[in-house]
GROMACS .gro file of C-alpha atoms in nm:
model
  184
    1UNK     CA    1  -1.876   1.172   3.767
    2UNK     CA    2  -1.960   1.417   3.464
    3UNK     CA    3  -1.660   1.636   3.386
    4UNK     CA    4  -1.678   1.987   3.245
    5UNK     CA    5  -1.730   2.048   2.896
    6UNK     CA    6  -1.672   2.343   2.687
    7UNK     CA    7  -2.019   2.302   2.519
    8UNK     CA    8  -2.039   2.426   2.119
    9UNK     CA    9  -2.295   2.755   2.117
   10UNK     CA   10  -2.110   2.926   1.866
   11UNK     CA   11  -2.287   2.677   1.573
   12UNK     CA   12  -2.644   2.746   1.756
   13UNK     CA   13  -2.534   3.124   1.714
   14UNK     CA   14  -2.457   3.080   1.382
   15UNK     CA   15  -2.788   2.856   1.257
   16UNK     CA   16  -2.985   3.105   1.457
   17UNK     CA   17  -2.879   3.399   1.260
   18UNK     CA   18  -3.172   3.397   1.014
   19UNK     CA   19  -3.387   3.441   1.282
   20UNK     CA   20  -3.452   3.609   1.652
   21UNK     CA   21  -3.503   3.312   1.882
   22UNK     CA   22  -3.776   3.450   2.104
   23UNK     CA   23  -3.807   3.112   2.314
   24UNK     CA   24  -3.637   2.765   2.347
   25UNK     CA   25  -3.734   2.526   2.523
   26UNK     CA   26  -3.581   2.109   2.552
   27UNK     CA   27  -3.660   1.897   2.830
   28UNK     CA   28  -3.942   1.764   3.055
   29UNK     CA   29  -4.249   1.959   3.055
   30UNK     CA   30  -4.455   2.047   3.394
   31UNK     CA   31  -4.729   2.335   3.442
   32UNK     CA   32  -4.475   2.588   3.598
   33UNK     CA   33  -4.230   2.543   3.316
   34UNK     CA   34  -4.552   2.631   3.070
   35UNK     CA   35  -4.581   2.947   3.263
   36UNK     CA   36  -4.246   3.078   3.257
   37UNK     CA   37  -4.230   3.004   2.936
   38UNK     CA   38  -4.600   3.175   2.856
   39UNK     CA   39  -4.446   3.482   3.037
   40UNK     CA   40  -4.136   3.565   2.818
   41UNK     CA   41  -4.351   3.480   2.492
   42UNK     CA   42  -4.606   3.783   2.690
   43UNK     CA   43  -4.316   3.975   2.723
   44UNK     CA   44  -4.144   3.945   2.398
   45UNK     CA   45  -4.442   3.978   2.187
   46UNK     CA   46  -4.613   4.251   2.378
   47UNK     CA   47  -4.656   4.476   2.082
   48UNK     CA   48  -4.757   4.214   1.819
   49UNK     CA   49  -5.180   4.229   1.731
   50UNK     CA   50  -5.116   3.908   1.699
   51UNK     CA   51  -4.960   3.812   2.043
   52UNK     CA   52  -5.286   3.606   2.224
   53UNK     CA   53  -5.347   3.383   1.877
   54UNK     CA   54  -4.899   3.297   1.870
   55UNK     CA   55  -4.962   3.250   2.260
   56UNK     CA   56  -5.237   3.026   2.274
   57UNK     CA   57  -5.087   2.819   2.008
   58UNK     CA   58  -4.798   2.790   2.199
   59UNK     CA   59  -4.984   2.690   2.494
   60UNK     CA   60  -5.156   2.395   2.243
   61UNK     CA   61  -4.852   2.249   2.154
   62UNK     CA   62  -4.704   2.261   2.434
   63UNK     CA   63  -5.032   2.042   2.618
   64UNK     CA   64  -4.966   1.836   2.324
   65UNK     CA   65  -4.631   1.759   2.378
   66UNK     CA   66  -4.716   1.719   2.803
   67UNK     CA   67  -4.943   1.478   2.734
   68UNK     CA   68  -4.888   1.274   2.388
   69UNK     CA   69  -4.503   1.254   2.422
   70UNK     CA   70  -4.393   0.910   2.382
   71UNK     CA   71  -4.105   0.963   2.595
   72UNK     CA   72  -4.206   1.034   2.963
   73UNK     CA   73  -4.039   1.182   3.257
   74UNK     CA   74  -4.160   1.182   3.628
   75UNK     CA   75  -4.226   1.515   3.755
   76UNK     CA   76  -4.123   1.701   4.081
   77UNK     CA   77  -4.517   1.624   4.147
   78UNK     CA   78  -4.471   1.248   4.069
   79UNK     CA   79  -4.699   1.302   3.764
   80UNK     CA   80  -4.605   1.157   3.420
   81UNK     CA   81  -4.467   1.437   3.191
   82UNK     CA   82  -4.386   1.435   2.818
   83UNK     CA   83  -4.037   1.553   2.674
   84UNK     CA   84  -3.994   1.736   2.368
   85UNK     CA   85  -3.881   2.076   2.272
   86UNK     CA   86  -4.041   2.419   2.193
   87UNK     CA   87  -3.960   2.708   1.999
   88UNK     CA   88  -4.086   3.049   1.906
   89UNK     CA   89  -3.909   3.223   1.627
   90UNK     CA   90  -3.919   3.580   1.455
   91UNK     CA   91  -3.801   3.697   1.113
   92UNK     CA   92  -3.892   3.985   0.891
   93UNK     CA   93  -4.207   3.812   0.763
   94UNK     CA   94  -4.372   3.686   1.104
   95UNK     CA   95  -4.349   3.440   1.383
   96UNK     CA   96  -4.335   3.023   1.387
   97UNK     CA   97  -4.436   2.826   1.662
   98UNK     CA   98  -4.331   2.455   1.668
   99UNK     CA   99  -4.314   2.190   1.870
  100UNK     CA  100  -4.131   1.821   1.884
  101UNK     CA  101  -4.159   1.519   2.034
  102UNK     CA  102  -4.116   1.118   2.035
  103UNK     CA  103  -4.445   0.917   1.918
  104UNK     CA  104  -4.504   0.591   1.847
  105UNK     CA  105  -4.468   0.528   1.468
  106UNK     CA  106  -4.834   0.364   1.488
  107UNK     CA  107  -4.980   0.690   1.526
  108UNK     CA  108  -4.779   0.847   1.230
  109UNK     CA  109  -5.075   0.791   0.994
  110UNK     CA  110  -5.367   0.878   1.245
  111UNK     CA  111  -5.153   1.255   1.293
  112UNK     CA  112  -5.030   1.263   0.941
  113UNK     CA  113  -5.444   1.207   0.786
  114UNK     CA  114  -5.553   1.452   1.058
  115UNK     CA  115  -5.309   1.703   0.942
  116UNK     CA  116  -5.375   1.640   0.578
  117UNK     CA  117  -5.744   1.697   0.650
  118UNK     CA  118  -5.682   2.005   0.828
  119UNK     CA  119  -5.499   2.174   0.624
  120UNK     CA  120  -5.726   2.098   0.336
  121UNK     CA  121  -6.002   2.335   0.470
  122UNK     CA  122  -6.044   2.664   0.445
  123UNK     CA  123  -6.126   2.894   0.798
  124UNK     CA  124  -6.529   2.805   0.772
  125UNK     CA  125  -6.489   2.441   0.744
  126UNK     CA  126  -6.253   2.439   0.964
  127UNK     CA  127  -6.504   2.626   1.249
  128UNK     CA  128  -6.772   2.383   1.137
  129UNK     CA  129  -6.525   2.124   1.154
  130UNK     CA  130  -6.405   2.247   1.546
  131UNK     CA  131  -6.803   2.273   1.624
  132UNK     CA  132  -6.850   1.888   1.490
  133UNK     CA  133  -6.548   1.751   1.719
  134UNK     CA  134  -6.685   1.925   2.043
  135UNK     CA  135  -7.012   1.745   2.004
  136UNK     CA  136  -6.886   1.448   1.899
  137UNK     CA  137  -6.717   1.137   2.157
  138UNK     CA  138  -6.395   1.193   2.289
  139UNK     CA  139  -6.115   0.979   2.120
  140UNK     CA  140  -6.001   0.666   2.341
  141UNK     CA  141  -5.662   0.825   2.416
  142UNK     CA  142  -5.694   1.172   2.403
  143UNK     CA  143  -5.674   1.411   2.673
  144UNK     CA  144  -5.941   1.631   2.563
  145UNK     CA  145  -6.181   1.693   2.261
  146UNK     CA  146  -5.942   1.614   2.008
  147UNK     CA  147  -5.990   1.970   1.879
  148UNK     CA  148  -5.627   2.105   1.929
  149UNK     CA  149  -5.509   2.070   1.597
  150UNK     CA  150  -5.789   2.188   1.483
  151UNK     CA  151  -5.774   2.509   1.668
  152UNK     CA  152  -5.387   2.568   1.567
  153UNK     CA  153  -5.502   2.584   1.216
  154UNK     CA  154  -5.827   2.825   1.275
  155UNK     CA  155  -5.531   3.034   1.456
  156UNK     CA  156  -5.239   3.018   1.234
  157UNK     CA  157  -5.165   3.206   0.906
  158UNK     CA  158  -5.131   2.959   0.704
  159UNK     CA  159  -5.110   2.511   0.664
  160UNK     CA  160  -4.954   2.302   0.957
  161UNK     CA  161  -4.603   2.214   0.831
  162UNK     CA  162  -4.527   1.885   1.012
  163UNK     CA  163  -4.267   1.585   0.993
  164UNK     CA  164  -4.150   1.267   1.100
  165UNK     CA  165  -3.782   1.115   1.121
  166UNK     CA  166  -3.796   0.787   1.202
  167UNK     CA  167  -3.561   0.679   1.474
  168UNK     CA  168  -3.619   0.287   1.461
  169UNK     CA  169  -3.953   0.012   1.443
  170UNK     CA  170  -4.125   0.164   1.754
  171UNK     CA  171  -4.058   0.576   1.737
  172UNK     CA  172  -4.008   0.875   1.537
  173UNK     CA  173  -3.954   1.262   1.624
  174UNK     CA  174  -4.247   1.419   1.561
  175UNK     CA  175  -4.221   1.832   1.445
  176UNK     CA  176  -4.479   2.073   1.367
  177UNK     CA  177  -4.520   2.424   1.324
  178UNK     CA  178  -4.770   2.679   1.261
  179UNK     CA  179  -4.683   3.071   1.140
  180UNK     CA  180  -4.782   3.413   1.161
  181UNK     CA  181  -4.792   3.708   0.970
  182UNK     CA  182  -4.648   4.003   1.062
  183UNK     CA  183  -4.935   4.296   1.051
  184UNK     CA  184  -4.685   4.557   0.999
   0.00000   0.00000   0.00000
């Protein structure tokens, strides 16, 4: 038996202070989780211009971390769910988005070339680029069109700022953000 714990916010508080923490998220992902979550981002952002670009980014790396997580949870649904944590912030200058998650360190130079690429091209490549991939084969393991990183950049204000810390031979913690002006 667990016993109770006076748990630390007071540091959160205090690293948080640069910022307005409009969501956070940790845990096992499912599709009603993604809408609660897609509801306070609605209702939090309601005034921004920018509000269905920030949300449907959200939504993208969220679907990433569902189904690419390396570390897997059953869901109420007995459905395989990824793990990972979500966050939307705010400061004076705009809005990130980011997302992280265990993956296999074999895939850390597939993500890290696909970023690299990415973020090398400017908002017409990357449309041609989006085009190409939807007529082109669907990856072996993806889940889709393999267009979702693709389509956080065309969204976002700016490169994908990613990372991995390596936790041993088989996993690291993935991160990545996008960001958003402020129009005002």
């Amino acid at each position: 038996m667990m016993e109770n714990e006076v748990i630390n916010l007071f540091k959160t508080y205090q690293e948080t202070s640069e910022y307005n923490l409009l969501v956070s998220f940790k845990g096992r992902l499912s599709q009603e989780v993604l809408t609660e979550l897609g509801s306070m981002i609605r209702t939090s952002l309601s005034t921004e211009s920018k509000i269905k670009k920030i949300f449907a980014v959200f939504i993208e790396l969220a679907q990433n971390m569902l189904h690419y997580s390396a570390e897997r949870k059953i869901n109420e649904e007995q459905k395989d769910a990824g793990v990972g944590i979500l966050i939307v912030r705010e400061n004076s200058i705009g809005y990130h988005v980011a997302s992280g998650n265990l993956v296999l360190n074999e895939k850390i130079e597939f993500l890290t070339e696909r970023i690299q690429k990415i973020n090398s091209m400017n908002k017409d490549e990357l449309k041609s680029f989006y085009q190409q991939q939807l007529r082109s084969e669907r990856p072996e393991d993806s889940k889709g069109a393999g267009v979702g990183l693709i389509d956080i950049a065309r969204k976002s204000d700016g490169p994908l700022v990613f990372r991995f810390d390596k936790l041993d031979g088989k996993l690291s913690f993935f991160t990545i953000s996008a960001f958003f002006t402020k129009e005002n």
